[in-house]
Amino acid sequence: MLDGLTAKAAGALPLYAVRADGYAAFLDGLPASSAGFLRATGFGAKAGEYALLPGPEGLAGAVVGLAPDGSPWAFGGLARGLPSGTAWRLAPGPQDAVSATLGWALGAYRPGRHKAAGLAPAMLEIPEGAAEAVMMAEAICAARDLINAPAADLGPAELAGAVATLAARHGGTCTIVEGEDLAREFPAVAAVGGGSPRAPQVAMLHWSGADDGPLIVLCGKGVCFDSGGLHLKPPAGMLRMKKDMGGAAVVLAAAEMVMRSALPVRLLVLVGAVENAISGTAMRPMDVLRTRKGLRVEVGNTDAEGRLVLCDLLAYAAEQSPAVIFDCATLTGAARTALGPDLPALFCNDDALAAQFLAAGAAVHDPMWRLPLHAGYESWLDSPFADLSNVAQKPMAGAVIAALFLRRFVPAGIPWAHLDLYAWNDSTRPGRPEGGEAQCARSLYAIIVKICRVSPEAAGG
């Protein structure tokens, strides 16, 4: 059971949820003493605002303000804000049980690998109809655990092992490609990880919820630590680089949601698990690398390694004739400069898919923002020594350039969406504790649910 959630608990106190526009009517329905207390304390039912209700023997309950848009974050501060160890049940009201449970559970999460648990969270009885929220929260918290793990604990082998464990748990299969096979089949991945004593691997998860379902491919950047390679990052730029495998964690979270929901799709998850380290065998600036697709890439910057990992995964994905390809990566600082930490950048070669994806993200409060695949910048990737460079020589549009690089490895006609995300919360907010975050995992799940609602032919399968 997740922290903060429980089955039926004796003595659970009522938690009332109220919208600001219904607050006056709510007060009229309370005992006069409780209504007078809330008025006296200035409670106004703002989104996420909560207050305890006193009773003759201590606590009589609590009340929380709902967000106008139904966001789960209104409940995100309760597990750690209400008294430690107390048990609560949702009172009948306007709240959505899935949203409430999800926000509560995500707010209860704390990393526990190397830190004592501290005070226990308040506990919420899982309400009827909230099984999906529990499933999503468990998948997201597992992804957070992966991202929060120190790089000393989570190298390429451990990340690939997490893929294998997930496959086995849900009746899928996992193939690990390494050594000579990796150098032959995924040469760019092998080159990126060639400087580390912890050998690179590609983990390939296969799962089927329907033999005739559309094939969905999820590709994740799994750079377990990024030193920048020979283009060494400065100390400040290296501090959070254990999170550079956040894209892999996100696709694993989305895959877990798909498999636990038994969606009628065929699922292929590809994780390029590497460490970008420095040694005598590390790739060098101006090296020319072979890729799976056959294109030769000049290394303009060894710190632009994520796109080299993804390009081989995308080439393999395209060979499988999928209905759609999604990739997730903590790819560029330029995306963060443009959109900040909370809005992943979406690049997509299919306008209909992009519109559906944006709508799905908005509906589940897991947003993204579309940026253009501007063809006018294609020539910026030209190299005099290879088919293309992995970076542009102009210090502009870095996220667009990275996406244009990846597009070279996806044939026209295959719908493809690329998410350049941060995978981290810089500080604790309701439902989003400081540390790793599975941004867009719920959006991916939501768009795959939408794809299931059309025929395989319409989906491109």
XYZ file of C-alpha atoms in Angstrom:
461
model
C 0.000 0.000 0.000
C 1.226 3.481 -0.819
C 2.133 5.885 1.951
C -0.910 7.922 2.931
C -3.559 5.456 1.739
C -5.400 2.817 3.728
C -8.370 0.499 3.541
C -11.249 1.108 5.924
C -9.968 2.621 9.155
C -11.869 2.675 12.441
C -12.496 6.180 13.635
C -11.693 7.840 10.313
C -12.689 11.511 10.386
C -14.729 13.185 7.661
C -12.935 15.351 5.113
C -15.255 17.840 3.439
C -14.370 19.359 0.087
C -16.001 22.587 -0.989
C -15.788 24.960 -3.913
C -15.473 28.664 -3.220
C -18.773 29.360 -4.993
C -20.536 26.816 -2.766
C -18.877 27.825 0.488
C -21.770 29.879 1.861
C -24.201 27.005 1.376
C -21.673 24.634 2.934
C -21.448 26.793 6.048
C -25.236 26.822 6.348
C -25.198 23.040 6.560
C -22.638 22.860 9.366
C -23.322 23.005 13.095
C -23.273 26.613 14.235
C -20.092 26.125 16.261
C -18.154 24.702 13.286
C -19.438 27.388 10.908
C -18.558 30.089 13.408
C -15.075 28.651 13.850
C -14.369 28.699 10.078
C -15.656 32.263 9.784
C -13.545 33.368 12.748
C -10.356 31.844 11.329
C -10.852 33.450 7.911
C -11.106 30.213 5.957
C -12.199 31.039 2.416
C -12.218 27.698 0.562
C -9.432 28.722 -1.792
C -7.965 25.850 -3.829
C -5.872 23.659 -1.534
C -6.654 25.686 1.582
C -7.637 23.439 4.464
C -8.795 23.811 8.059
C -9.420 21.506 10.994
C -12.864 21.394 12.567
C -12.903 21.161 16.379
C -15.217 18.795 18.214
C -16.111 18.020 21.801
C -13.440 15.304 22.029
C -10.798 16.919 19.824
C -11.094 16.834 16.052
C -14.469 16.599 14.367
C -13.169 16.686 10.789
C -11.506 18.927 8.244
C -12.452 20.938 5.180
C -10.459 21.650 2.013
C -11.075 24.040 -0.864
C -11.375 22.572 -4.353
C -9.668 23.967 -7.426
C -12.088 25.339 -10.041
C -10.533 23.084 -12.676
C -10.720 19.906 -10.577
C -6.944 19.657 -10.195
C -5.688 16.897 -7.870
C -3.231 19.339 -6.293
C -5.987 20.741 -4.071
C -5.583 17.509 -2.087
C -1.798 17.360 -2.502
C -0.898 19.053 0.784
C -3.217 17.091 3.070
C -1.249 13.907 3.694
C 1.633 15.917 5.131
C -0.440 18.841 6.424
C -3.112 17.132 8.490
C -2.052 15.642 11.834
C 0.403 12.768 11.512
C -1.165 9.330 11.667
C -4.786 10.490 11.623
C -7.231 8.651 9.348
C -9.699 10.396 7.039
C -12.560 9.528 4.740
C -13.994 11.656 1.963
C -17.399 13.009 2.941
C -20.010 13.175 0.155
C -19.462 16.308 -1.873
C -18.459 17.788 -5.232
C -14.956 16.271 -5.333
C -13.839 13.623 -7.838
C -12.650 10.525 -5.973
C -9.899 9.729 -8.482
C -8.490 13.259 -8.432
C -8.665 13.480 -4.644
C -6.971 10.128 -4.073
C -4.278 10.810 -6.647
C -3.402 14.204 -5.188
C -3.343 12.848 -1.639
C -1.116 9.875 -2.526
C 1.341 11.911 -4.579
C 1.621 14.422 -1.760
C 2.326 11.667 0.768
C 5.373 10.439 -1.155
C 8.840 10.950 0.274
C 12.087 9.336 -0.950
C 13.085 6.670 1.539
C 16.169 4.933 0.182
C 18.699 6.888 2.232
C 16.593 8.988 4.611
C 14.595 8.060 7.693
C 10.866 8.156 7.123
C 10.110 10.891 9.675
C 6.549 11.566 10.759
C 3.909 9.299 9.276
C 1.505 10.970 6.851
C -2.174 11.335 7.512
C -4.083 8.417 5.985
C -6.954 8.539 3.507
C -9.415 5.692 3.186
C -9.416 4.700 -0.466
C -12.870 5.671 -1.702
C -14.966 3.580 -4.052
C -14.117 4.147 -7.691
C -10.547 5.294 -7.014
C -8.644 2.172 -8.099
C -7.266 3.993 -11.148
C -5.856 6.735 -8.916
C -4.049 4.170 -6.774
C -2.642 2.506 -9.884
C -1.395 5.789 -11.323
C 0.087 6.937 -8.019
C 1.962 3.663 -7.577
C 3.436 3.921 -11.084
C 4.431 7.558 -10.582
C 5.992 6.927 -7.173
C 8.006 4.035 -8.605
C 9.300 6.396 -11.307
C 10.141 9.001 -8.665
C 12.121 6.358 -6.781
C 14.172 5.628 -9.897
C 14.897 9.289 -10.585
C 15.752 10.016 -6.951
C 18.156 7.094 -6.688
C 21.808 8.225 -6.563
C 23.778 7.344 -9.661
C 26.000 5.123 -7.489
C 22.923 2.979 -6.832
C 21.361 3.141 -10.280
C 23.668 2.508 -13.200
C 22.830 1.125 -16.647
C 22.541 -2.474 -15.418
C 20.212 -1.501 -12.573
C 18.020 0.597 -14.854
C 17.795 -2.213 -17.387
C 17.005 -4.540 -14.490
C 14.088 -2.305 -13.518
C 12.694 -2.744 -17.047
C 13.050 -6.515 -16.778
C 11.352 -6.550 -13.370
C 8.444 -4.501 -14.693
C 8.016 -6.825 -17.674
C 8.015 -9.927 -15.492
C 5.500 -8.412 -13.072
C 2.941 -7.913 -15.835
C 3.487 -10.956 -18.020
C 5.673 -9.250 -20.600
C 9.127 -10.142 -21.843
C 12.355 -8.197 -21.687
C 15.430 -8.495 -23.858
C 18.702 -6.879 -22.795
C 21.085 -5.954 -25.601
C 24.698 -5.436 -24.516
C 28.325 -6.043 -25.451
C 29.102 -6.854 -29.072
C 25.419 -7.113 -29.920
C 24.888 -3.564 -28.681
C 27.847 -2.223 -30.668
C 26.443 -3.826 -33.804
C 22.730 -3.104 -33.358
C 22.765 0.197 -31.414
C 26.160 1.718 -32.222
C 25.350 5.273 -31.117
C 24.140 4.036 -27.732
C 27.340 2.038 -27.373
C 29.450 5.084 -28.236
C 27.737 7.277 -25.637
C 28.328 4.708 -22.907
C 31.791 3.749 -24.057
C 33.594 5.940 -21.532
C 32.085 4.315 -18.464
C 33.183 1.111 -16.710
C 29.446 0.478 -16.273
C 28.617 -0.905 -19.697
C 25.715 0.521 -21.712
C 22.617 -1.569 -22.390
C 19.353 -1.346 -24.274
C 16.350 -2.881 -22.533
C 13.420 -3.900 -24.744
C 10.076 -4.636 -23.056
C 7.362 -6.392 -25.072
C 3.795 -6.739 -23.815
C 0.491 -7.469 -25.518
C -2.986 -6.630 -24.302
C -4.500 -7.630 -27.667
C -2.862 -9.518 -30.509
C -4.528 -7.249 -33.067
C -4.080 -4.024 -31.087
C -2.082 -1.069 -32.415
C 1.636 -1.192 -31.696
C 2.656 1.651 -29.389
C 6.372 2.309 -28.908
C 7.729 4.242 -25.929
C 11.394 5.281 -26.072
C 13.160 6.592 -22.984
C 16.491 8.314 -22.523
C 18.193 6.466 -19.679
C 21.425 8.372 -19.023
C 22.002 7.330 -15.413
C 24.562 10.078 -14.914
C 25.700 12.751 -17.330
C 29.094 14.293 -16.683
C 28.925 15.979 -20.073
C 31.699 13.729 -21.317
C 34.826 15.477 -22.555
C 32.727 18.621 -22.865
C 32.612 18.482 -19.074
C 29.708 20.165 -17.320
C 30.517 22.796 -14.674
C 29.805 21.711 -11.066
C 26.434 23.464 -10.921
C 25.349 21.806 -14.151
C 26.252 18.354 -12.848
C 24.423 18.527 -9.520
C 21.150 16.968 -10.657
C 22.444 14.732 -13.402
C 21.285 11.595 -11.648
C 17.904 12.650 -13.071
C 19.106 12.401 -16.663
C 17.393 9.024 -16.876
C 14.063 10.732 -16.135
C 12.734 10.060 -19.630
C 13.209 6.329 -19.098
C 11.437 6.528 -15.731
C 8.503 8.343 -17.329
C 7.974 5.764 -20.081
C 8.204 2.966 -17.504
C 5.502 4.673 -15.430
C 3.279 5.054 -18.483
C 3.939 1.443 -19.478
C 2.966 0.238 -16.021
C -0.324 2.123 -16.252
C -1.038 0.589 -19.663
C -0.242 -2.935 -18.528
C -2.109 -2.733 -15.220
C -5.144 -1.444 -17.104
C -4.857 -4.261 -19.671
C -5.344 -1.824 -22.534
C -5.873 -3.562 -25.909
C -2.550 -2.527 -27.431
C 0.777 -4.088 -28.242
C 3.433 -2.271 -26.278
C 7.144 -1.937 -26.966
C 9.266 0.002 -24.493
C 12.876 0.834 -25.405
C 15.258 2.182 -22.786
C 18.792 3.224 -23.661
C 20.619 2.779 -20.343
C 24.057 4.429 -20.328
C 26.409 6.580 -18.303
C 28.107 9.506 -20.048
C 31.496 9.391 -18.356
C 35.089 10.401 -19.043
C 37.907 7.976 -19.777
C 40.295 7.035 -22.538
C 37.462 5.206 -24.291
C 34.958 8.079 -24.166
C 33.716 9.552 -27.430
C 35.577 12.676 -28.466
C 34.542 15.964 -30.056
C 34.527 15.620 -33.847
C 34.353 11.833 -33.725
C 32.026 10.503 -36.404
C 29.623 7.881 -35.089
C 27.698 5.228 -36.951
C 23.987 4.978 -36.109
C 21.516 2.150 -36.495
C 19.824 3.930 -39.389
C 23.139 4.173 -41.231
C 23.495 7.925 -40.940
C 26.897 9.120 -39.773
C 26.874 11.739 -37.025
C 29.698 14.085 -36.136
C 29.970 14.712 -32.403
C 29.850 18.476 -32.144
C 29.356 18.282 -28.397
C 29.720 15.227 -26.135
C 27.195 16.774 -23.750
C 24.474 16.407 -26.389
C 24.489 12.658 -25.818
C 20.800 12.054 -25.146
C 19.820 12.536 -28.755
C 22.499 10.020 -29.758
C 20.915 7.463 -27.441
C 17.431 8.193 -28.727
C 18.308 8.181 -32.413
C 19.134 4.471 -32.349
C 16.021 3.671 -30.324
C 13.842 5.649 -32.742
C 15.379 3.881 -35.751
C 14.641 0.493 -34.205
C 11.127 1.602 -33.258
C 10.394 2.715 -36.819
C 11.481 -0.677 -38.173
C 8.645 -2.321 -36.243
C 5.898 -0.524 -38.249
C 4.260 1.037 -35.178
C 0.994 2.928 -34.975
C 2.807 5.697 -33.108
C 6.136 6.416 -31.418
C 6.539 8.486 -28.260
C 9.890 9.408 -26.795
C 10.680 11.092 -23.488
C 13.951 12.701 -22.486
C 15.530 15.271 -20.212
C 17.099 16.571 -23.372
C 17.834 20.304 -23.416
C 18.263 23.234 -21.086
C 16.833 25.327 -23.908
C 13.389 23.804 -23.342
C 13.566 24.824 -19.687
C 14.654 28.337 -20.646
C 11.672 28.613 -22.971
C 8.986 26.973 -20.846
C 10.325 26.627 -17.320
C 10.420 23.431 -15.256
C 6.695 22.613 -15.187
C 5.886 22.598 -18.915
C 7.521 19.842 -20.972
C 8.077 20.789 -24.587
C 6.122 18.729 -27.117
C 7.380 18.284 -30.664
C 5.226 16.284 -33.037
C 5.215 15.465 -36.749
C 1.434 14.932 -36.844
C -0.945 17.804 -36.102
C -3.877 15.549 -35.219
C -1.785 13.539 -32.763
C -0.382 16.734 -31.246
C -3.872 18.168 -30.716
C -5.058 14.940 -29.088
C -1.981 14.766 -26.886
C -2.318 18.354 -25.702
C -5.997 17.813 -24.946
C -5.241 14.603 -23.049
C -2.608 16.358 -20.953
C -4.910 19.251 -20.129
C -7.740 16.899 -19.154
C -5.600 15.070 -16.578
C -3.762 18.187 -15.324
C -0.451 16.921 -16.704
C 0.288 19.688 -19.221
C 2.805 20.263 -21.983
C 3.340 22.967 -24.607
C 3.934 22.419 -28.304
C 7.020 23.903 -29.954
C 7.653 23.833 -33.708
C 9.717 21.461 -35.806
C 10.838 24.455 -37.846
C 12.222 23.197 -41.146
C 14.143 26.431 -41.688
C 16.666 25.306 -39.081
C 17.370 21.903 -40.659
C 20.560 23.167 -42.307
C 21.960 24.095 -38.898
C 22.691 20.392 -38.415
C 24.877 20.181 -41.536
C 28.411 18.846 -41.086
C 31.301 18.979 -43.580
C 32.523 15.594 -42.335
C 29.385 13.501 -41.793
C 25.711 13.246 -42.721
C 24.852 15.558 -39.841
C 26.131 16.950 -36.563
C 24.522 16.286 -33.210
C 24.422 20.042 -32.475
C 24.132 23.328 -34.313
C 26.891 25.899 -34.303
C 24.373 28.664 -33.582
C 23.558 29.260 -29.876
C 19.812 29.472 -30.438
C 16.701 27.239 -30.624
C 18.452 24.384 -28.865
C 15.303 22.386 -28.110
C 14.105 22.749 -31.716
C 17.482 21.646 -33.059
C 17.479 18.555 -30.845
C 13.988 17.642 -32.025
C 14.961 18.173 -35.675
C 17.923 15.866 -35.137
C 15.634 13.150 -33.782
C 13.178 13.592 -36.657
C 15.903 12.475 -39.092
C 15.510 8.994 -37.582
C 11.710 8.727 -37.902
C 10.437 8.007 -41.420
C 7.716 10.240 -42.789
C 4.301 8.692 -42.290
C 4.906 7.324 -38.803
C 3.233 9.527 -36.174
C 5.840 10.557 -33.621
C 5.821 12.777 -30.543
C 8.893 13.876 -28.601
C 8.727 15.222 -25.037
C 11.633 17.296 -23.751
C 11.002 17.346 -20.014
C 12.636 18.299 -16.710
C 11.591 15.300 -14.556
C 12.234 17.203 -11.335
C 10.538 19.412 -8.751
C 12.928 22.123 -7.573
C 10.954 22.642 -4.367
C 8.077 20.991 -2.559
C 4.548 21.991 -3.551
C 1.237 20.262 -2.800
C 1.381 16.831 -4.407
C 4.827 17.452 -5.870
C 7.625 16.954 -3.321
C 11.130 18.126 -4.128
C 12.936 15.595 -6.287
C 12.194 13.361 -9.223
C 8.913 13.736 -11.086
C 7.238 11.570 -13.728
C 6.090 14.474 -15.880
C 3.640 13.515 -18.627
C 3.343 9.871 -17.569
C -0.388 10.375 -17.000
C -0.659 12.265 -20.289
C 0.970 9.374 -22.128
C -1.429 6.945 -20.518
C -4.369 9.176 -21.432
C -3.369 9.462 -25.091
C -2.822 5.703 -25.347
C -6.327 5.202 -23.951
C -7.573 7.489 -26.742
C -5.657 5.515 -29.366
C -7.346 2.343 -28.100
C -10.717 3.843 -28.955
C -9.996 3.910 -32.688
C -9.475 0.970 -34.953
C -5.922 -0.284 -35.562
C -6.272 0.835 -39.156
C -7.214 4.380 -38.120
C -4.372 4.428 -35.630
C -1.909 3.424 -38.337
C -1.364 -0.154 -37.127
